[in-house]
Amino acid sequence: MAEWLNKVYAPNVLRDAGVQFRKEGHVQLLDFLSGPALKELGLLNWSEDFVPMKWRFLSATPPAFVRSQEFLDVLSVVLGRMRSAYLSAQRFGKGDYSLLYDSLRPLGGIAFFLDVNSLDESCGGYSSFVDAAGKEVVRVVPRKNSLSLVDARGLRFFTKYVNHHAGNDRVFVGGVLRT
Amino acid sequence: MLKDWVNAVYVTNVVGLCKQFSANRPFPHLLLGSFFSERVRNVADSLLRERFVEQNSDLFQFEQTDDLSKTKSVVLQEFFSFCNSKEFLRFIGEVTGSKLTHIDMSGFIYDDADYLLPHDDRLEGRKIAYILNLSENFTPADGGALQFFVGKDVVKSVPPSFNTLTLFKVSSSSVHQVQEVFSDKKRLSLAGWFYG
């Protein structure tokens, strides 16, 4: 069993999550990480990433456990054999956002988010996945210590502007997984 | 008709306004306080009786009316007709150095936590963007300012002020935003574009 994983997520639980994912196209697993791993996500070295007509947030190098083969192996129990295409740690505080700018291409795989904190939808900070017509297909609302998986093939997503009512930042490690 | 609606100070200073528009940075623009006559108060009152619909996307969150060419309000019809008149289009065209053909216009309310993120307004036919602010008693702490960018930096911030008309030339450098409203005050405005 991976040390960074909450012990409740035995292989049969992960496989059940995979069934739900294939049925719904998305799934959110709560209390996903162990305590020390969750703490590690909160201790990254952040730097500003700001292109006004595209995005504004802080970014950091994801922790080693998310970049490990073991991490991919665990997600592969849910999704089938996967490889990682892109990884990023992002922090959205008040005033931060990402947009659906013209050159943003649809994702070509399964999007995942390891969220550190919960954030109420009314404060923004959620990830909205839209189809080619711009219609929202899936919305990932951040929940404390959750793994969210979205079948994002053909979809683009933006992170909703975080407004002044937000009590905390949205912090996550995200990426795209491909078969 | 121009002098019935527009402050005479501006009507008689086309050359000066034109020079100022071109010289202003980061991109050509004008901020014209007390622009319309007192009749604009009726416009503001009538606008508040229009139907506003919530608009929500990656780029913005606010409430907006239909294009006011469709309004049933006599006061707003009269104001819209004046803004679309040859006389007014020629006046704004001379001030901004553009040949203008028509205008569109919608009403906007930015409520608590509403915003419009950075963009440049470029779309076919848009020559001059305008915002007529109709909200009163905004302070910088209330937010809602129109802000101009150069690169990552806000280089000009225009807090909402009643009866101030802002005009700017639409181009790849006209990157601007409406700052989030940080209070329960309502930022009321009429805005749209002059086309050419």
mmCIF file of C-alpha atoms in Angstrom:
data_model
loop_
_atom_site.group_PDB
_atom_site.id
_atom_site.type_symbol
_atom_site.label_atom_id
_atom_site.label_comp_id
_atom_site.label_asym_id
_atom_site.label_seq_id
_atom_site.Cartn_x
_atom_site.Cartn_y
_atom_site.Cartn_z
ATOM 1 C CA MET A 1 0.000 0.000 0.000
ATOM 2 C CA ALA A 2 1.362 3.439 -0.957
ATOM 3 C CA GLU A 3 2.282 5.517 2.115
ATOM 4 C CA TRP A 4 0.723 8.662 0.657
ATOM 5 C CA LEU A 5 -2.665 6.986 0.159
ATOM 6 C CA ASN A 6 -5.429 6.870 2.790
ATOM 7 C CA LYS A 7 -5.559 3.211 3.818
ATOM 8 C CA VAL A 8 -9.321 3.011 3.189
ATOM 9 C CA TYR A 9 -8.569 3.044 -0.534
ATOM 10 C CA ALA A 10 -7.855 -0.653 -0.961
ATOM 11 C CA PRO A 11 -7.760 -1.992 -4.549
ATOM 12 C CA ASN A 12 -11.398 -3.157 -4.462
ATOM 13 C CA VAL A 13 -12.530 0.343 -3.373
ATOM 14 C CA LEU A 14 -10.493 1.896 -6.184
ATOM 15 C CA ARG A 15 -11.967 -0.562 -8.701
ATOM 16 C CA ASP A 16 -15.498 0.368 -7.526
ATOM 17 C CA ALA A 17 -14.589 4.024 -8.104
ATOM 18 C CA GLY A 18 -13.529 3.015 -11.614
ATOM 19 C CA VAL A 19 -16.976 1.543 -12.253
ATOM 20 C CA GLN A 20 -18.578 4.816 -11.199
ATOM 21 C CA PHE A 21 -16.119 6.789 -13.329
ATOM 22 C CA ARG A 22 -16.919 4.777 -16.452
ATOM 23 C CA LYS A 23 -20.641 5.217 -15.797
ATOM 24 C CA GLU A 24 -20.628 8.940 -14.966
ATOM 25 C CA GLY A 25 -17.529 10.243 -16.750
ATOM 26 C CA HIS A 26 -16.284 11.719 -13.495
ATOM 27 C CA VAL A 27 -15.783 10.769 -9.859
ATOM 28 C CA GLN A 28 -14.635 12.469 -6.661
ATOM 29 C CA LEU A 29 -12.939 10.452 -3.891
ATOM 30 C CA LEU A 30 -12.904 12.122 -0.474
ATOM 31 C CA ASP A 31 -10.162 11.781 2.194
ATOM 32 C CA PHE A 32 -7.888 10.442 -0.504
ATOM 33 C CA LEU A 33 -4.413 11.185 0.815
ATOM 34 C CA SER A 34 -2.773 10.233 4.090
ATOM 35 C CA GLY A 35 -2.236 13.053 6.596
ATOM 36 C CA PRO A 36 1.495 13.560 5.873
ATOM 37 C CA ALA A 37 0.951 13.593 2.089
ATOM 38 C CA LEU A 38 -1.826 16.188 2.401
ATOM 39 C CA LYS A 39 0.481 18.309 4.551
ATOM 40 C CA GLU A 40 3.169 18.075 1.859
ATOM 41 C CA LEU A 41 0.780 19.601 -0.700
ATOM 42 C CA GLY A 42 0.382 22.607 1.554
ATOM 43 C CA LEU A 43 4.134 23.266 1.800
ATOM 44 C CA LEU A 44 5.106 23.873 -1.827
ATOM 45 C CA ASN A 45 7.193 26.818 -3.038
ATOM 46 C CA TRP A 46 4.827 29.013 -5.012
ATOM 47 C CA SER A 47 5.636 31.533 -7.717
ATOM 48 C CA GLU A 48 3.376 33.923 -9.647
ATOM 49 C CA ASP A 49 2.022 32.887 -13.031
ATOM 50 C CA PHE A 50 0.096 35.778 -14.625
ATOM 51 C CA VAL A 51 -0.885 36.352 -18.242
ATOM 52 C CA PRO A 52 -3.831 38.781 -17.964
ATOM 53 C CA MET A 53 -5.958 37.492 -20.861
ATOM 54 C CA LYS A 54 -5.273 33.824 -19.979
ATOM 55 C CA TRP A 55 -4.716 33.166 -16.286
ATOM 56 C CA ARG A 56 -3.567 34.382 -12.895
ATOM 57 C CA PHE A 57 -2.516 31.987 -10.142
ATOM 58 C CA LEU A 58 0.530 30.687 -8.266
ATOM 59 C CA SER A 59 2.286 27.561 -9.489
ATOM 60 C CA ALA A 60 4.798 25.129 -8.034
ATOM 61 C CA THR A 61 6.531 21.869 -8.796
ATOM 62 C CA PRO A 62 4.310 19.005 -7.619
ATOM 63 C CA PRO A 63 5.659 16.846 -4.775
ATOM 64 C CA ALA A 64 7.647 13.737 -5.636
ATOM 65 C CA PHE A 65 4.916 11.260 -4.716
ATOM 66 C CA VAL A 66 2.563 12.670 -7.387
ATOM 67 C CA ARG A 67 5.332 12.343 -9.973
ATOM 68 C CA SER A 68 6.058 8.726 -9.044
ATOM 69 C CA GLN A 69 5.215 5.544 -10.941
ATOM 70 C CA GLU A 70 3.450 4.383 -7.795
ATOM 71 C CA PHE A 71 0.975 7.265 -8.124
ATOM 72 C CA LEU A 72 0.228 6.293 -11.718
ATOM 73 C CA ASP A 73 -0.150 2.675 -10.669
ATOM 74 C CA VAL A 74 -2.801 3.581 -8.078
ATOM 75 C CA LEU A 75 -4.760 5.707 -10.570
ATOM 76 C CA SER A 76 -4.433 2.884 -13.087
ATOM 77 C CA VAL A 77 -6.400 0.642 -10.711
ATOM 78 C CA VAL A 78 -9.284 3.117 -11.097
ATOM 79 C CA LEU A 79 -8.862 3.976 -14.767
ATOM 80 C CA GLY A 80 -6.936 1.170 -16.419
ATOM 81 C CA ARG A 81 -3.334 1.557 -17.566
ATOM 82 C CA MET A 82 -2.426 5.249 -17.590
ATOM 83 C CA ARG A 83 0.568 7.424 -18.250
ATOM 84 C CA SER A 84 0.947 11.008 -17.104
ATOM 85 C CA ALA A 85 1.045 13.717 -19.755
ATOM 86 C CA TYR A 86 1.200 16.909 -17.707
ATOM 87 C CA LEU A 87 1.446 17.790 -14.030
ATOM 88 C CA SER A 88 1.143 21.093 -12.231
ATOM 89 C CA ALA A 89 0.544 22.392 -8.717
ATOM 90 C CA GLN A 90 -1.646 25.494 -8.731
ATOM 91 C CA ARG A 91 -2.906 27.853 -6.060
ATOM 92 C CA PHE A 92 -5.865 30.172 -6.732
ATOM 93 C CA GLY A 93 -6.286 32.942 -4.176
ATOM 94 C CA LYS A 94 -8.637 35.917 -4.247
ATOM 95 C CA GLY A 95 -8.548 37.543 -7.708
ATOM 96 C CA ASP A 96 -7.084 34.477 -9.444
ATOM 97 C CA TYR A 97 -8.630 32.720 -12.445
ATOM 98 C CA SER A 98 -7.998 30.876 -15.703
ATOM 99 C CA LEU A 99 -9.860 31.580 -18.955
ATOM 100 C CA LEU A 100 -10.943 29.738 -22.088
ATOM 101 C CA TYR A 101 -8.607 31.741 -24.345
ATOM 102 C CA ASP A 102 -8.755 31.174 -28.110
ATOM 103 C CA SER A 103 -5.650 29.003 -28.456
ATOM 104 C CA LEU A 104 -6.562 26.743 -25.501
ATOM 105 C CA ARG A 105 -6.946 23.264 -26.965
ATOM 106 C CA PRO A 106 -9.277 20.518 -25.711
ATOM 107 C CA LEU A 107 -7.719 18.073 -23.272
ATOM 108 C CA GLY A 108 -6.841 14.707 -24.711
ATOM 109 C CA GLY A 109 -7.268 12.502 -21.658
ATOM 110 C CA ILE A 110 -8.428 12.129 -18.063
ATOM 111 C CA ALA A 111 -8.022 15.240 -15.926
ATOM 112 C CA PHE A 112 -7.251 14.796 -12.241
ATOM 113 C CA PHE A 113 -7.192 17.189 -9.305
ATOM 114 C CA LEU A 114 -5.821 16.469 -5.847
ATOM 115 C CA ASP A 115 -7.461 19.235 -3.841
ATOM 116 C CA VAL A 116 -6.160 20.361 -0.464
ATOM 117 C CA ASN A 117 -9.067 22.580 0.682
ATOM 118 C CA SER A 118 -12.804 22.923 0.276
ATOM 119 C CA LEU A 119 -14.169 26.070 -1.314
ATOM 120 C CA ASP A 120 -17.812 27.063 -1.562
ATOM 121 C CA GLU A 121 -19.023 27.326 -5.166
ATOM 122 C CA SER A 122 -20.318 30.855 -4.605
ATOM 123 C CA CYS A 123 -16.720 31.983 -3.986
ATOM 124 C CA GLY A 124 -15.502 30.674 -7.371
ATOM 125 C CA GLY A 125 -12.372 28.547 -7.646
ATOM 126 C CA TYR A 126 -14.172 25.567 -9.171
ATOM 127 C CA SER A 127 -13.079 23.958 -12.461
ATOM 128 C CA SER A 128 -15.706 24.078 -15.188
ATOM 129 C CA PHE A 129 -15.344 21.667 -18.118
ATOM 130 C CA VAL A 130 -17.088 22.808 -21.296
ATOM 131 C CA ASP A 131 -17.761 21.160 -24.637
ATOM 132 C CA ALA A 132 -17.068 22.606 -28.090
ATOM 133 C CA ALA A 133 -20.283 24.643 -27.898
ATOM 134 C CA GLY A 134 -19.191 26.197 -24.595
ATOM 135 C CA LYS A 135 -21.788 24.299 -22.540
ATOM 136 C CA GLU A 136 -20.668 23.157 -19.104
ATOM 137 C CA VAL A 137 -20.467 19.347 -18.941
ATOM 138 C CA VAL A 138 -18.810 18.792 -15.563
ATOM 139 C CA ARG A 139 -17.956 21.062 -12.648
ATOM 140 C CA VAL A 140 -15.297 20.088 -10.121
ATOM 141 C CA VAL A 141 -15.981 21.842 -6.826
ATOM 142 C CA PRO A 142 -12.925 21.600 -4.556
ATOM 143 C CA ARG A 143 -13.389 19.420 -1.491
ATOM 144 C CA LYS A 144 -10.821 19.003 1.261
ATOM 145 C CA ASN A 145 -8.344 16.180 0.530
ATOM 146 C CA SER A 146 -10.158 14.885 -2.536
ATOM 147 C CA LEU A 147 -9.165 13.263 -5.805
ATOM 148 C CA SER A 148 -11.368 14.316 -8.715
ATOM 149 C CA LEU A 149 -11.195 12.518 -12.053
ATOM 150 C CA VAL A 150 -12.906 13.815 -15.193
ATOM 151 C CA ASP A 151 -13.063 12.215 -18.616
ATOM 152 C CA ALA A 152 -11.998 15.422 -20.335
ATOM 153 C CA ARG A 153 -11.473 14.108 -23.837
ATOM 154 C CA GLY A 154 -12.678 16.846 -26.192
ATOM 155 C CA LEU A 155 -13.337 19.253 -23.325
ATOM 156 C CA ARG A 156 -11.656 22.461 -22.237
ATOM 157 C CA PHE A 157 -11.801 23.848 -18.734
ATOM 158 C CA PHE A 158 -11.422 27.079 -16.841
ATOM 159 C CA THR A 159 -11.063 27.851 -13.152
ATOM 160 C CA LYS A 160 -13.675 30.324 -12.004
ATOM 161 C CA TYR A 161 -12.468 33.671 -10.634
ATOM 162 C CA VAL A 162 -12.014 33.500 -6.851
ATOM 163 C CA ASN A 163 -13.938 36.388 -5.317
ATOM 164 C CA HIS A 164 -13.394 38.383 -2.148
ATOM 165 C CA HIS A 165 -15.746 36.169 -0.111
ATOM 166 C CA ALA A 166 -13.374 33.156 -0.317
ATOM 167 C CA GLY A 167 -12.199 32.054 3.114
ATOM 168 C CA ASN A 168 -9.169 30.212 1.764
ATOM 169 C CA ASP A 169 -7.264 29.541 -1.444
ATOM 170 C CA ARG A 170 -7.911 26.677 -3.805
ATOM 171 C CA VAL A 171 -4.753 24.537 -3.817
ATOM 172 C CA PHE A 172 -4.391 21.464 -5.987
ATOM 173 C CA VAL A 173 -2.035 19.270 -7.921
ATOM 174 C CA GLY A 174 -3.562 18.502 -11.271
ATOM 175 C CA GLY A 175 -2.680 16.807 -14.481
ATOM 176 C CA VAL A 176 -3.804 14.943 -17.540
ATOM 177 C CA LEU A 177 -3.596 11.173 -17.798
ATOM 178 C CA ARG A 178 -3.575 9.292 -21.080
ATOM 179 C CA THR A 179 -3.904 5.664 -21.939
ATOM 180 C CA MET B 1 -30.007 68.261 -30.521
ATOM 181 C CA LEU B 2 -26.368 67.721 -29.511
ATOM 182 C CA LYS B 3 -26.498 70.587 -27.012
ATOM 183 C CA ASP B 4 -29.763 69.267 -25.546
ATOM 184 C CA TRP B 5 -27.938 66.148 -24.412
ATOM 185 C CA VAL B 6 -24.200 66.862 -24.236
ATOM 186 C CA ASN B 7 -22.432 69.303 -21.910
ATOM 187 C CA ALA B 8 -21.608 72.410 -23.961
ATOM 188 C CA VAL B 9 -18.024 72.364 -22.641
ATOM 189 C CA TYR B 10 -17.416 69.288 -24.775
ATOM 190 C CA VAL B 11 -19.479 70.268 -27.818
ATOM 191 C CA THR B 12 -17.353 73.371 -28.317
ATOM 192 C CA ASN B 13 -13.985 71.654 -27.849
ATOM 193 C CA VAL B 14 -13.805 68.936 -30.483
ATOM 194 C CA VAL B 15 -10.221 69.750 -31.526
ATOM 195 C CA GLY B 16 -8.946 69.746 -27.951
ATOM 196 C CA LEU B 17 -10.708 66.475 -27.153
ATOM 197 C CA CYS B 18 -9.318 64.875 -30.301
ATOM 198 C CA LYS B 19 -5.752 65.800 -29.308
ATOM 199 C CA GLN B 20 -6.313 64.555 -25.772
ATOM 200 C CA PHE B 21 -7.814 61.270 -26.989
ATOM 201 C CA SER B 22 -4.782 60.520 -29.183
ATOM 202 C CA ALA B 23 -2.263 61.558 -26.540
ATOM 203 C CA ASN B 24 -3.695 59.587 -23.624
ATOM 204 C CA ARG B 25 -1.890 56.398 -22.628
ATOM 205 C CA PRO B 26 -1.662 53.394 -22.413
ATOM 206 C CA PHE B 27 -3.979 53.551 -25.446
ATOM 207 C CA PRO B 28 -6.098 56.378 -26.887
ATOM 208 C CA HIS B 29 -8.934 57.200 -24.511
ATOM 209 C CA LEU B 30 -10.959 59.943 -22.868
ATOM 210 C CA LEU B 31 -12.664 60.260 -19.488
ATOM 211 C CA LEU B 32 -15.393 62.876 -19.783
ATOM 212 C CA GLY B 33 -17.000 63.835 -16.468
ATOM 213 C CA SER B 34 -20.495 65.398 -16.360
ATOM 214 C CA PHE B 35 -20.782 64.460 -20.031
ATOM 215 C CA PHE B 36 -24.544 64.457 -20.520
ATOM 216 C CA SER B 37 -27.093 67.027 -19.380
ATOM 217 C CA GLU B 38 -29.302 66.513 -16.326
ATOM 218 C CA ARG B 39 -31.617 64.463 -18.557
ATOM 219 C CA VAL B 40 -29.278 61.538 -17.935
ATOM 220 C CA ARG B 41 -30.820 61.122 -14.464
ATOM 221 C CA ASN B 42 -34.085 60.059 -16.106
ATOM 222 C CA VAL B 43 -32.073 57.637 -18.228
ATOM 223 C CA ALA B 44 -30.555 56.089 -15.086
ATOM 224 C CA ASP B 45 -33.963 55.833 -13.401
ATOM 225 C CA SER B 46 -35.514 54.231 -16.493
ATOM 226 C CA LEU B 47 -32.627 51.832 -16.875
ATOM 227 C CA LEU B 48 -33.212 50.477 -13.372
ATOM 228 C CA ARG B 49 -36.738 49.510 -14.470
ATOM 229 C CA GLU B 50 -35.393 47.360 -17.343
ATOM 230 C CA ARG B 51 -35.075 43.596 -17.035
ATOM 231 C CA PHE B 52 -31.515 42.552 -16.152
ATOM 232 C CA VAL B 53 -30.409 38.948 -16.730
ATOM 233 C CA GLU B 54 -27.493 37.298 -14.912
ATOM 234 C CA GLN B 55 -24.510 36.596 -17.180
ATOM 235 C CA ASN B 56 -21.879 34.165 -15.963
ATOM 236 C CA SER B 57 -18.856 32.748 -17.796
ATOM 237 C CA ASP B 58 -15.117 32.214 -17.444
ATOM 238 C CA LEU B 59 -14.614 35.914 -18.258
ATOM 239 C CA PHE B 60 -17.365 37.706 -16.362
ATOM 240 C CA GLN B 61 -20.165 37.791 -13.846
ATOM 241 C CA PHE B 62 -22.747 40.586 -13.968
ATOM 242 C CA GLU B 63 -26.351 41.385 -14.945
ATOM 243 C CA GLN B 64 -27.190 42.752 -18.381
ATOM 244 C CA THR B 65 -30.223 44.064 -20.270
ATOM 245 C CA ASP B 66 -31.067 43.256 -23.867
ATOM 246 C CA ASP B 67 -29.690 45.646 -26.463
ATOM 247 C CA LEU B 68 -31.568 48.878 -25.812
ATOM 248 C CA SER B 69 -32.643 49.122 -29.453
ATOM 249 C CA LYS B 70 -35.429 46.808 -28.245
ATOM 250 C CA THR B 71 -36.440 48.743 -25.131
ATOM 251 C CA LYS B 72 -40.065 49.708 -24.543
ATOM 252 C CA SER B 73 -39.052 52.616 -22.312
ATOM 253 C CA VAL B 74 -39.753 55.936 -24.067
ATOM 254 C CA VAL B 75 -36.926 57.653 -22.157
ATOM 255 C CA LEU B 76 -34.404 54.968 -23.137
ATOM 256 C CA GLN B 77 -35.663 54.881 -26.735
ATOM 257 C CA GLU B 78 -35.079 58.619 -26.959
ATOM 258 C CA PHE B 79 -31.592 58.345 -25.456
ATOM 259 C CA PHE B 80 -30.641 55.411 -27.665
ATOM 260 C CA SER B 81 -31.906 57.249 -30.765
ATOM 261 C CA PHE B 82 -29.821 60.282 -29.852
ATOM 262 C CA CYS B 83 -26.686 58.138 -29.372
ATOM 263 C CA ASN B 84 -27.323 56.498 -32.755
ATOM 264 C CA SER B 85 -28.006 59.835 -34.491
ATOM 265 C CA LYS B 86 -25.768 61.047 -37.304
ATOM 266 C CA GLU B 87 -25.017 64.180 -35.293
ATOM 267 C CA PHE B 88 -23.732 62.301 -32.236
ATOM 268 C CA LEU B 89 -21.876 59.684 -34.285
ATOM 269 C CA ARG B 90 -20.165 62.487 -36.215
ATOM 270 C CA PHE B 91 -19.228 64.250 -32.961
ATOM 271 C CA ILE B 92 -17.721 61.099 -31.407
ATOM 272 C CA GLY B 93 -16.123 60.249 -34.767
ATOM 273 C CA GLU B 94 -14.392 63.630 -34.891
ATOM 274 C CA VAL B 95 -13.221 63.338 -31.290
ATOM 275 C CA THR B 96 -11.789 59.853 -31.819
ATOM 276 C CA GLY B 97 -10.646 60.215 -35.432
ATOM 277 C CA SER B 98 -12.893 57.364 -36.596
ATOM 278 C CA LYS B 99 -15.639 57.026 -39.163
ATOM 279 C CA LEU B 100 -18.559 55.625 -37.185
ATOM 280 C CA THR B 101 -21.752 54.078 -38.515
ATOM 281 C CA HIS B 102 -23.769 52.971 -35.504
ATOM 282 C CA ILE B 103 -23.725 52.116 -31.826
ATOM 283 C CA ASP B 104 -24.977 49.265 -29.681
ATOM 284 C CA MET B 105 -25.929 49.675 -26.042
ATOM 285 C CA SER B 106 -26.827 47.518 -23.062
ATOM 286 C CA GLY B 107 -27.321 48.240 -19.402
ATOM 287 C CA PHE B 108 -25.124 46.529 -16.822
ATOM 288 C CA ILE B 109 -25.296 46.028 -13.083
ATOM 289 C CA TYR B 110 -22.227 44.768 -11.248
ATOM 290 C CA ASP B 111 -23.302 43.616 -7.815
ATOM 291 C CA ASP B 112 -21.190 42.370 -4.907
ATOM 292 C CA ALA B 113 -18.384 40.063 -6.227
ATOM 293 C CA ASP B 114 -19.214 40.719 -9.916
ATOM 294 C CA TYR B 115 -16.348 41.420 -12.345
ATOM 295 C CA LEU B 116 -15.109 41.445 -15.916
ATOM 296 C CA LEU B 117 -11.630 39.975 -16.393
ATOM 297 C CA PRO B 118 -8.910 41.292 -18.747
ATOM 298 C CA HIS B 119 -9.739 41.329 -22.466
ATOM 299 C CA ASP B 120 -9.161 43.639 -25.421
ATOM 300 C CA ASP B 121 -12.708 43.928 -26.895
ATOM 301 C CA ARG B 122 -11.530 43.161 -30.437
ATOM 302 C CA LEU B 123 -14.356 41.914 -32.656
ATOM 303 C CA GLU B 124 -15.317 42.674 -36.241
ATOM 304 C CA GLY B 125 -16.401 46.290 -36.719
ATOM 305 C CA ARG B 126 -15.794 47.540 -33.181
ATOM 306 C CA LYS B 127 -13.923 50.861 -33.334
ATOM 307 C CA ILE B 128 -14.556 52.678 -30.064
ATOM 308 C CA ALA B 129 -15.638 51.162 -26.752
ATOM 309 C CA TYR B 130 -17.646 53.288 -24.344
ATOM 310 C CA ILE B 131 -18.920 53.091 -20.788
ATOM 311 C CA LEU B 132 -21.326 55.622 -19.318
ATOM 312 C CA ASN B 133 -21.258 55.233 -15.580
ATOM 313 C CA LEU B 134 -24.540 55.802 -13.781
ATOM 314 C CA SER B 135 -23.739 54.738 -10.225
ATOM 315 C CA GLU B 136 -23.196 57.153 -7.385
ATOM 316 C CA ASN B 137 -21.254 57.141 -4.143
ATOM 317 C CA PHE B 138 -18.633 54.565 -5.125
ATOM 318 C CA THR B 139 -15.323 54.852 -3.304
ATOM 319 C CA PRO B 140 -12.092 53.037 -4.299
ATOM 320 C CA ALA B 141 -12.771 50.560 -1.461
ATOM 321 C CA ASP B 142 -16.002 49.519 -3.196
ATOM 322 C CA GLY B 143 -14.050 48.315 -6.281
ATOM 323 C CA GLY B 144 -15.776 48.315 -9.652
ATOM 324 C CA ALA B 145 -13.073 50.448 -11.274
ATOM 325 C CA LEU B 146 -12.382 50.266 -14.997
ATOM 326 C CA GLN B 147 -8.698 49.355 -15.212
ATOM 327 C CA PHE B 148 -6.247 49.569 -18.111
ATOM 328 C CA PHE B 149 -3.304 47.171 -18.450
ATOM 329 C CA VAL B 150 0.176 47.333 -19.847
ATOM 330 C CA GLY B 151 1.551 43.824 -19.711
ATOM 331 C CA LYS B 152 0.775 42.469 -16.242
ATOM 332 C CA ASP B 153 0.333 45.871 -14.640
ATOM 333 C CA VAL B 154 -2.758 47.977 -14.071
ATOM 334 C CA VAL B 155 -1.540 51.426 -15.140
ATOM 335 C CA LYS B 156 -4.820 53.340 -14.927
ATOM 336 C CA SER B 157 -7.792 52.817 -12.649
ATOM 337 C CA VAL B 158 -11.053 54.709 -13.134
ATOM 338 C CA PRO B 159 -13.488 54.390 -10.209
ATOM 339 C CA PRO B 160 -17.200 54.559 -11.112
ATOM 340 C CA SER B 161 -18.424 58.153 -11.182
ATOM 341 C CA PHE B 162 -21.955 59.255 -12.138
ATOM 342 C CA ASN B 163 -22.333 60.633 -15.678
ATOM 343 C CA THR B 164 -18.708 60.009 -16.685
ATOM 344 C CA LEU B 165 -18.326 58.782 -20.251
ATOM 345 C CA THR B 166 -15.215 56.730 -20.962
ATOM 346 C CA LEU B 167 -14.204 56.222 -24.582
ATOM 347 C CA PHE B 168 -11.271 54.155 -25.810
ATOM 348 C CA LYS B 169 -9.964 52.907 -29.111
ATOM 349 C CA VAL B 170 -10.327 49.145 -29.577
ATOM 350 C CA SER B 171 -7.013 47.540 -30.532
ATOM 351 C CA SER B 172 -4.703 44.700 -29.541
ATOM 352 C CA SER B 173 -3.312 46.940 -26.788
ATOM 353 C CA SER B 174 -6.668 47.972 -25.283
ATOM 354 C CA VAL B 175 -6.484 45.361 -22.528
ATOM 355 C CA HIS B 176 -8.830 46.321 -19.695
ATOM 356 C CA GLN B 177 -10.999 44.871 -16.943
ATOM 357 C CA VAL B 178 -13.738 45.829 -14.522
ATOM 358 C CA GLN B 179 -12.402 45.257 -11.038
ATOM 359 C CA GLU B 180 -14.521 43.101 -8.741
ATOM 360 C CA VAL B 181 -17.125 44.966 -6.676
ATOM 361 C CA PHE B 182 -16.194 44.559 -3.009
ATOM 362 C CA SER B 183 -19.378 45.905 -1.397
ATOM 363 C CA ASP B 184 -23.137 45.646 -1.739
ATOM 364 C CA LYS B 185 -23.293 48.803 -3.863
ATOM 365 C CA LYS B 186 -24.588 48.331 -7.403
ATOM 366 C CA ARG B 187 -22.385 49.535 -10.262
ATOM 367 C CA LEU B 188 -24.860 50.701 -12.920
ATOM 368 C CA SER B 189 -23.697 51.586 -16.426
ATOM 369 C CA LEU B 190 -24.565 51.750 -20.092
ATOM 370 C CA ALA B 191 -21.894 50.323 -22.338
ATOM 371 C CA GLY B 192 -21.213 49.036 -25.811
ATOM 372 C CA TRP B 193 -19.281 49.972 -28.921
ATOM 373 C CA PHE B 194 -19.278 52.443 -31.757
ATOM 374 C CA TYR B 195 -18.923 50.546 -35.028
ATOM 375 C CA GLY B 196 -17.382 51.631 -38.278
#
